[in-house]
Amino acid sequence: MGLSIATAGLWVERWERQQERYAVDREERFTVIADVVEHVTAGQDRPLVVDLGCGPGSLAVRLARRLPNAEVVAVDADPLLLELGRTHHGRAARYVRATIGGAGWVEALGLRRPLDAAASTTALHYLPEDALRRVYRQLAAVLRPGGVLVNADHLFQDCAGLSELATRVGRRRAERQCVFDQEDWESWWAAVAEEPEFADLLAERRQVMRDLGEGKDNGLSYSHHVALLRGAGFSHAGPVWQFGDSCVLVALR
């Protein structure tokens, strides 16, 4: 089932390009996440960081570059994306296959000490509200006092009119950056289906997706996330960066 290094490198590069369509100023957003984690872990000999919904390791590798002494644990349920990450960014993190919010997912991480930080980028919006509340509580329980949860995602305003404007502002910026002529999510997966090396992983992925069901955006507003985080045991929560509806929300333990 192992992939060749060349194949993994090609498809991770294509993944990076197509993802630029969906996150305004994506690289800047990654930089902000790393800034937060670096600040919170300053003075730690070997910070422990979890990348939630890691995909092929886009955030994990950037955190590892910024924090070369950190132990990064990258978790995702998708066997194909995980294998791309292990093959192409294998030194960046320890990759774990688990369904965030599912039974035993925290135990699967193999944490032997409290977390310094947990980070996620465009991955938690598919969790239903009850599951997200549970995940926030679980993360609060394994983060050390002073640790952080960093959630970079598309977060809605409470006012529908403001949400519409924020989305429009973000889309116009993406148009100015000329990313909409690039490969998109659907065409990337369609092309993946034609890659012979992915046959076994795709079959396994289809079963995983059937078990998980169709993921939909939970539609929760920014203030709803803050309320869930405070209820889960985080002392403070708020944005540290935002453009359009793309937001980096930080919660302090």
mmCIF file of C-alpha atoms in Angstrom:
data_model
loop_
_atom_site.group_PDB
_atom_site.id
_atom_site.type_symbol
_atom_site.label_atom_id
_atom_site.label_comp_id
_atom_site.label_asym_id
_atom_site.label_seq_id
_atom_site.Cartn_x
_atom_site.Cartn_y
_atom_site.Cartn_z
ATOM 1 C CA MET A 1 0.000 0.000 0.000
ATOM 2 C CA GLY A 2 3.045 2.268 0.313
ATOM 3 C CA LEU A 3 3.388 5.136 -2.147
ATOM 4 C CA SER A 4 6.473 6.147 -4.054
ATOM 5 C CA ILE A 5 8.146 9.357 -2.921
ATOM 6 C CA ALA A 6 7.742 10.849 -6.393
ATOM 7 C CA THR A 7 4.004 10.148 -6.524
ATOM 8 C CA ALA A 8 3.419 11.550 -3.045
ATOM 9 C CA GLY A 9 5.406 14.698 -3.842
ATOM 10 C CA LEU A 10 3.434 15.333 -7.037
ATOM 11 C CA TRP A 11 0.024 14.960 -5.388
ATOM 12 C CA VAL A 12 0.891 16.950 -2.265
ATOM 13 C CA GLU A 13 2.040 19.800 -4.519
ATOM 14 C CA ARG A 14 -1.249 19.660 -6.408
ATOM 15 C CA TRP A 15 -3.132 19.560 -3.096
ATOM 16 C CA GLU A 16 -1.374 22.727 -1.944
ATOM 17 C CA ARG A 17 -2.311 24.562 -5.125
ATOM 18 C CA GLN A 18 -5.984 23.570 -5.098
ATOM 19 C CA GLN A 19 -6.367 24.431 -1.418
ATOM 20 C CA GLU A 20 -5.444 28.049 -2.169
ATOM 21 C CA ARG A 21 -8.932 28.396 -3.645
ATOM 22 C CA TYR A 22 -10.557 27.807 -0.279
ATOM 23 C CA ALA A 23 -8.485 29.770 2.235
ATOM 24 C CA VAL A 24 -7.874 33.468 1.653
ATOM 25 C CA ASP A 25 -4.191 34.317 2.208
ATOM 26 C CA ARG A 26 -3.600 30.683 3.100
ATOM 27 C CA GLU A 27 0.138 31.016 3.657
ATOM 28 C CA GLU A 28 -0.325 34.054 5.880
ATOM 29 C CA ARG A 29 -2.897 32.112 7.885
ATOM 30 C CA PHE A 30 -0.405 29.276 8.386
ATOM 31 C CA THR A 31 2.157 31.845 9.529
ATOM 32 C CA VAL A 32 -0.251 33.289 12.094
ATOM 33 C CA ILE A 33 -0.972 29.815 13.492
ATOM 34 C CA ALA A 34 2.756 29.163 13.820
ATOM 35 C CA ASP A 35 3.245 32.584 15.455
ATOM 36 C CA VAL A 36 0.663 31.711 18.119
ATOM 37 C CA VAL A 37 2.072 28.242 18.794
ATOM 38 C CA GLU A 38 5.642 29.537 18.891
ATOM 39 C CA HIS A 39 4.706 32.237 21.411
ATOM 40 C CA VAL A 40 2.802 29.886 23.702
ATOM 41 C CA THR A 41 5.534 27.236 23.645
ATOM 42 C CA ALA A 42 8.467 29.628 24.173
ATOM 43 C CA GLY A 43 10.830 28.156 26.751
ATOM 44 C CA GLN A 44 9.570 24.592 26.297
ATOM 45 C CA ASP A 45 12.384 22.147 25.497
ATOM 46 C CA ARG A 46 10.163 19.882 23.430
ATOM 47 C CA PRO A 47 6.697 21.309 22.860
ATOM 48 C CA LEU A 48 3.906 18.827 22.195
ATOM 49 C CA VAL A 49 1.537 19.929 19.436
ATOM 50 C CA VAL A 50 -1.383 18.169 17.751
ATOM 51 C CA ASP A 51 -2.527 18.948 14.207
ATOM 52 C CA LEU A 52 -6.256 18.147 14.027
ATOM 53 C CA GLY A 53 -7.492 17.002 10.628
ATOM 54 C CA CYS A 54 -3.986 17.101 9.213
ATOM 55 C CA GLY A 55 -4.719 15.917 5.658
ATOM 56 C CA PRO A 56 -1.396 15.425 3.836
ATOM 57 C CA GLY A 57 0.551 17.367 6.479
ATOM 58 C CA SER A 58 0.310 20.960 5.224
ATOM 59 C CA LEU A 59 0.111 22.527 8.686
ATOM 60 C CA ALA A 60 2.221 19.877 10.404
ATOM 61 C CA VAL A 61 5.230 20.494 8.170
ATOM 62 C CA ARG A 62 5.012 24.259 8.661
ATOM 63 C CA LEU A 63 4.840 23.858 12.441
ATOM 64 C CA ALA A 64 7.796 21.476 12.353
ATOM 65 C CA ARG A 65 9.845 23.975 10.354
ATOM 66 C CA ARG A 66 9.064 26.793 12.771
ATOM 67 C CA LEU A 67 9.523 24.611 15.876
ATOM 68 C CA PRO A 68 12.210 22.049 14.980
ATOM 69 C CA ASN A 69 12.347 20.709 18.557
ATOM 70 C CA ALA A 70 8.602 20.144 18.807
ATOM 71 C CA GLU A 71 6.866 16.784 18.830
ATOM 72 C CA VAL A 72 4.037 17.136 16.305
ATOM 73 C CA VAL A 73 1.239 14.563 16.246
ATOM 74 C CA ALA A 74 -0.899 14.735 13.096
ATOM 75 C CA VAL A 75 -4.318 13.063 13.119
ATOM 76 C CA ASP A 76 -6.851 12.412 10.366
ATOM 77 C CA ALA A 77 -9.378 9.752 9.355
ATOM 78 C CA ASP A 78 -8.557 9.810 5.640
ATOM 79 C CA PRO A 79 -6.164 6.950 4.797
ATOM 80 C CA LEU A 80 -5.115 8.390 1.446
ATOM 81 C CA LEU A 81 -4.284 11.876 2.710
ATOM 82 C CA LEU A 82 -2.470 10.403 5.719
ATOM 83 C CA GLU A 83 -0.333 8.212 3.470
ATOM 84 C CA LEU A 84 0.561 11.234 1.352
ATOM 85 C CA GLY A 85 1.642 13.025 4.528
ATOM 86 C CA ARG A 86 3.644 10.086 5.869
ATOM 87 C CA THR A 87 5.439 9.637 2.570
ATOM 88 C CA HIS A 88 6.118 13.267 1.672
ATOM 89 C CA HIS A 89 6.342 14.915 5.111
ATOM 90 C CA GLY A 90 7.299 11.878 7.173
ATOM 91 C CA ARG A 91 9.879 13.671 9.335
ATOM 92 C CA ALA A 92 7.521 16.492 10.245
ATOM 93 C CA ALA A 93 5.136 14.547 12.460
ATOM 94 C CA ARG A 94 3.921 11.274 13.881
ATOM 95 C CA TYR A 95 0.817 10.476 11.837
ATOM 96 C CA VAL A 96 -2.193 8.878 13.524
ATOM 97 C CA ARG A 97 -5.325 7.586 11.869
ATOM 98 C CA ALA A 98 -8.379 8.373 13.976
ATOM 99 C CA THR A 99 -11.733 10.074 13.587
ATOM 100 C CA ILE A 100 -11.772 13.327 15.530
ATOM 101 C CA GLY A 101 -14.681 13.141 17.948
ATOM 102 C CA GLY A 102 -15.045 9.393 17.497
ATOM 103 C CA ALA A 103 -14.722 6.807 20.239
ATOM 104 C CA GLY A 104 -11.171 6.557 21.567
ATOM 105 C CA TRP A 105 -9.670 9.178 19.264
ATOM 106 C CA VAL A 106 -7.802 11.003 22.045
ATOM 107 C CA GLU A 107 -6.330 7.743 23.354
ATOM 108 C CA ALA A 108 -5.215 6.888 19.810
ATOM 109 C CA LEU A 109 -2.943 9.946 19.841
ATOM 110 C CA GLY A 110 -0.676 8.227 22.358
ATOM 111 C CA LEU A 111 -0.066 11.356 24.410
ATOM 112 C CA ARG A 112 2.203 10.776 27.394
ATOM 113 C CA ARG A 113 2.063 14.331 28.710
ATOM 114 C CA PRO A 114 -0.218 17.375 28.481
ATOM 115 C CA LEU A 115 -0.440 19.172 25.163
ATOM 116 C CA ASP A 116 1.068 22.609 24.720
ATOM 117 C CA ALA A 117 -1.043 23.374 21.663
ATOM 118 C CA ALA A 118 -3.669 21.911 19.379
ATOM 119 C CA ALA A 119 -4.144 23.443 15.943
ATOM 120 C CA SER A 120 -6.507 22.891 13.065
ATOM 121 C CA THR A 121 -6.988 24.495 9.692
ATOM 122 C CA THR A 122 -10.281 24.202 7.801
ATOM 123 C CA ALA A 123 -11.073 20.845 9.397
ATOM 124 C CA LEU A 124 -13.496 21.244 12.322
ATOM 125 C CA HIS A 125 -16.389 22.879 10.466
ATOM 126 C CA TYR A 126 -17.778 19.486 9.449
ATOM 127 C CA LEU A 127 -18.363 18.372 13.059
ATOM 128 C CA PRO A 128 -21.984 18.626 14.251
ATOM 129 C CA GLU A 129 -22.449 20.912 17.233
ATOM 130 C CA ASP A 130 -22.697 18.107 19.814
ATOM 131 C CA ALA A 131 -19.541 16.451 18.477
ATOM 132 C CA LEU A 132 -17.680 19.778 18.388
ATOM 133 C CA ARG A 133 -18.689 20.522 21.980
ATOM 134 C CA ARG A 134 -17.330 17.116 23.002
ATOM 135 C CA VAL A 135 -14.077 17.647 21.085
ATOM 136 C CA TYR A 136 -13.548 21.060 22.678
ATOM 137 C CA ARG A 137 -14.029 19.516 26.135
ATOM 138 C CA GLN A 138 -11.647 16.670 25.331
ATOM 139 C CA LEU A 139 -8.994 19.089 24.116
ATOM 140 C CA ALA A 140 -9.390 21.287 27.192
ATOM 141 C CA ALA A 141 -8.781 18.193 29.322
ATOM 142 C CA VAL A 142 -5.482 17.286 27.632
ATOM 143 C CA LEU A 143 -4.039 20.796 27.214
ATOM 144 C CA ARG A 144 -1.799 22.124 29.952
ATOM 145 C CA PRO A 145 -2.776 25.323 31.790
ATOM 146 C CA GLY A 146 -1.704 28.141 29.493
ATOM 147 C CA GLY A 147 -1.911 25.921 26.417
ATOM 148 C CA VAL A 148 -3.892 26.913 23.346
ATOM 149 C CA LEU A 149 -6.327 25.636 20.783
ATOM 150 C CA VAL A 150 -5.948 27.375 17.425
ATOM 151 C CA ASN A 151 -8.816 26.900 14.997
ATOM 152 C CA ALA A 152 -8.334 28.449 11.542
ATOM 153 C CA ASP A 153 -11.523 28.085 9.568
ATOM 154 C CA HIS A 154 -14.384 29.836 7.826
ATOM 155 C CA LEU A 155 -16.363 31.311 10.709
ATOM 156 C CA PHE A 156 -19.661 33.059 10.138
ATOM 157 C CA GLN A 157 -20.822 36.348 11.623
ATOM 158 C CA ASP A 158 -24.032 36.299 13.663
ATOM 159 C CA CYS A 159 -25.594 38.728 11.202
ATOM 160 C CA ALA A 160 -26.420 37.113 7.847
ATOM 161 C CA GLY A 161 -25.753 40.367 6.035
ATOM 162 C CA LEU A 162 -22.274 40.717 7.526
ATOM 163 C CA SER A 163 -21.512 37.075 6.768
ATOM 164 C CA GLU A 164 -22.458 37.608 3.141
ATOM 165 C CA LEU A 165 -20.234 40.681 2.925
ATOM 166 C CA ALA A 166 -17.301 38.908 4.594
ATOM 167 C CA THR A 167 -17.579 36.003 2.177
ATOM 168 C CA ARG A 168 -17.712 38.405 -0.753
ATOM 169 C CA VAL A 169 -14.654 40.334 0.454
ATOM 170 C CA GLY A 170 -12.690 37.101 0.777
ATOM 171 C CA ARG A 171 -13.749 35.887 -2.643
ATOM 172 C CA ARG A 172 -12.781 39.151 -4.306
ATOM 173 C CA ARG A 173 -9.339 38.984 -2.731
ATOM 174 C CA ALA A 174 -8.932 35.402 -3.980
ATOM 175 C CA GLU A 175 -9.957 36.555 -7.460
ATOM 176 C CA ARG A 176 -7.292 39.276 -7.358
ATOM 177 C CA GLN A 177 -4.765 36.606 -6.460
ATOM 178 C CA CYS A 178 -5.879 34.638 -9.546
ATOM 179 C CA VAL A 179 -6.444 31.309 -7.809
ATOM 180 C CA PHE A 180 -9.795 30.425 -9.371
ATOM 181 C CA ASP A 181 -8.211 29.154 -12.565
ATOM 182 C CA GLN A 182 -6.480 26.445 -10.559
ATOM 183 C CA GLU A 183 -7.532 22.858 -9.916
ATOM 184 C CA ASP A 184 -10.408 22.629 -7.435
ATOM 185 C CA TRP A 185 -11.451 20.039 -4.841
ATOM 186 C CA GLU A 186 -13.624 18.015 -7.199
ATOM 187 C CA SER A 187 -11.142 17.923 -10.072
ATOM 188 C CA TRP A 188 -8.281 17.017 -7.693
ATOM 189 C CA TRP A 189 -10.179 13.978 -6.393
ATOM 190 C CA ALA A 190 -11.286 13.050 -9.912
ATOM 191 C CA ALA A 191 -7.645 13.042 -11.001
ATOM 192 C CA VAL A 192 -6.633 11.057 -7.900
ATOM 193 C CA ALA A 193 -9.104 8.358 -8.945
ATOM 194 C CA GLU A 194 -7.059 7.834 -12.123
ATOM 195 C CA GLU A 195 -3.747 7.297 -10.290
ATOM 196 C CA PRO A 196 -2.916 3.538 -10.218
ATOM 197 C CA GLU A 197 -0.869 3.790 -7.009
ATOM 198 C CA PHE A 198 -3.941 5.006 -5.120
ATOM 199 C CA ALA A 199 -6.247 2.082 -5.918
ATOM 200 C CA ASP A 200 -6.027 0.324 -2.543
ATOM 201 C CA LEU A 201 -6.070 3.552 -0.559
ATOM 202 C CA LEU A 202 -9.086 4.819 -2.466
ATOM 203 C CA ALA A 203 -10.997 1.615 -1.784
ATOM 204 C CA GLU A 204 -10.201 1.973 1.916
ATOM 205 C CA ARG A 205 -11.142 5.653 1.826
ATOM 206 C CA ARG A 206 -14.531 4.922 0.287
ATOM 207 C CA GLN A 207 -15.322 2.603 3.178
ATOM 208 C CA VAL A 208 -14.220 5.230 5.703
ATOM 209 C CA MET A 209 -16.393 7.872 4.044
ATOM 210 C CA ARG A 210 -19.388 5.519 4.056
ATOM 211 C CA ASP A 211 -18.907 4.889 7.762
ATOM 212 C CA LEU A 212 -18.563 8.593 8.548
ATOM 213 C CA GLY A 213 -21.438 9.738 6.394
ATOM 214 C CA GLU A 214 -21.564 12.925 4.379
ATOM 215 C CA GLY A 215 -19.818 15.748 6.200
ATOM 216 C CA LYS A 216 -21.587 19.116 6.048
ATOM 217 C CA ASP A 217 -20.614 22.519 7.344
ATOM 218 C CA ASN A 218 -22.080 22.910 10.831
ATOM 219 C CA GLY A 219 -22.902 26.554 10.067
ATOM 220 C CA LEU A 220 -21.900 27.723 13.547
ATOM 221 C CA SER A 221 -21.136 31.406 13.988
ATOM 222 C CA TYR A 222 -17.961 32.805 15.496
ATOM 223 C CA SER A 223 -19.764 33.728 18.731
ATOM 224 C CA HIS A 224 -21.245 30.215 18.942
ATOM 225 C CA HIS A 225 -17.738 28.738 18.773
ATOM 226 C CA VAL A 226 -16.625 31.089 21.544
ATOM 227 C CA ALA A 227 -19.545 30.022 23.730
ATOM 228 C CA LEU A 228 -18.765 26.343 23.167
ATOM 229 C CA LEU A 229 -15.098 26.921 24.005
ATOM 230 C CA ARG A 230 -15.878 28.798 27.212
ATOM 231 C CA GLY A 231 -18.316 26.073 28.197
ATOM 232 C CA ALA A 232 -15.637 23.460 27.536
ATOM 233 C CA GLY A 233 -13.270 25.011 30.065
ATOM 234 C CA PHE A 234 -11.209 27.507 28.085
ATOM 235 C CA SER A 235 -10.656 30.769 29.956
ATOM 236 C CA HIS A 236 -10.636 33.076 26.936
ATOM 237 C CA ALA A 237 -11.395 32.781 23.230
ATOM 238 C CA GLY A 238 -11.229 35.235 20.371
ATOM 239 C CA PRO A 239 -9.814 35.960 16.911
ATOM 240 C CA VAL A 240 -6.201 36.987 16.366
ATOM 241 C CA TRP A 241 -6.454 37.282 12.552
ATOM 242 C CA GLN A 242 -9.256 37.532 10.044
ATOM 243 C CA PHE A 243 -9.814 38.331 6.391
ATOM 244 C CA GLY A 244 -13.296 37.959 4.988
ATOM 245 C CA ASP A 245 -14.774 34.858 6.615
ATOM 246 C CA SER A 246 -11.364 33.231 7.083
ATOM 247 C CA CYS A 247 -10.490 33.487 10.764
ATOM 248 C CA VAL A 248 -7.841 32.283 13.211
ATOM 249 C CA LEU A 249 -9.648 31.729 16.498
ATOM 250 C CA VAL A 250 -7.520 31.140 19.591
ATOM 251 C CA ALA A 251 -8.730 29.655 22.879
ATOM 252 C CA LEU A 252 -6.557 29.812 26.006
ATOM 253 C CA ARG A 253 -6.632 27.001 28.535
#
